[in-house]
Amino acid sequence: MTQGPGPAADRPVDVADSSVGELMSNVMKDLSTLVRQEMELAKAEVKAEAGKAARGAGMLGGAGFAGYMVVLFLSLALWQGLANVMDAGWAALIVAVVWVIAGAVLYATGRREVRRINPKPERTVETLQQVPDALKGERP
């Protein structure tokens, strides 16, 4: 855990002339600063994970659009195939197959991104586990 700039970091600790009230006030200020810093760290980590979730959701949205295009082109292919018996229908079917491949790639990539999301703020949990030792005066 890094210690941020502040008056507690700049002055030596001399408690001989301090009252219990002053000591408790200093402890409460330090704990308040620590909690604020941990909250900022947690916010930053959650924001990074939310960005990953947004990218994965965007890819899944792209897969949904590709699925829509597959249905559209398969419908057109069937219509053209029945109307012309060969030429234009097969061309539309090839386009539909391309959309199936694009949709499959977007779906697989989006699913992989969503699975990589880690909603637990790892660094925050790690530093919070060090708080009891720091309160006891031990260093990691």
XYZ file of C-alpha atoms in Angstrom, residues 38-54 117-125:
26
model
C -9.564 2.692 -1.647
C -12.900 3.914 -3.015
C -11.109 5.760 -5.830
C -9.132 2.615 -6.650
C -12.295 0.509 -6.659
C -14.022 3.017 -8.962
C -11.117 2.938 -11.408
C -11.080 -0.868 -11.488
C -14.850 -1.150 -11.956
C -14.710 1.441 -14.748
C -12.067 -0.618 -16.591
C -14.181 -3.771 -16.274
C -17.269 -1.883 -17.467
C -15.349 -0.945 -20.623
C -14.668 -4.624 -21.291
C -18.349 -5.401 -20.759
C -19.350 -2.663 -23.195
C -14.889 -9.700 -17.359
C -13.797 -9.733 -13.740
C -16.238 -7.666 -11.653
C -14.138 -8.037 -8.500
C -11.725 -5.092 -8.010
C -8.615 -7.230 -7.385
C -6.155 -4.492 -6.364
C -8.664 -2.947 -3.971
C -9.296 -6.287 -2.269
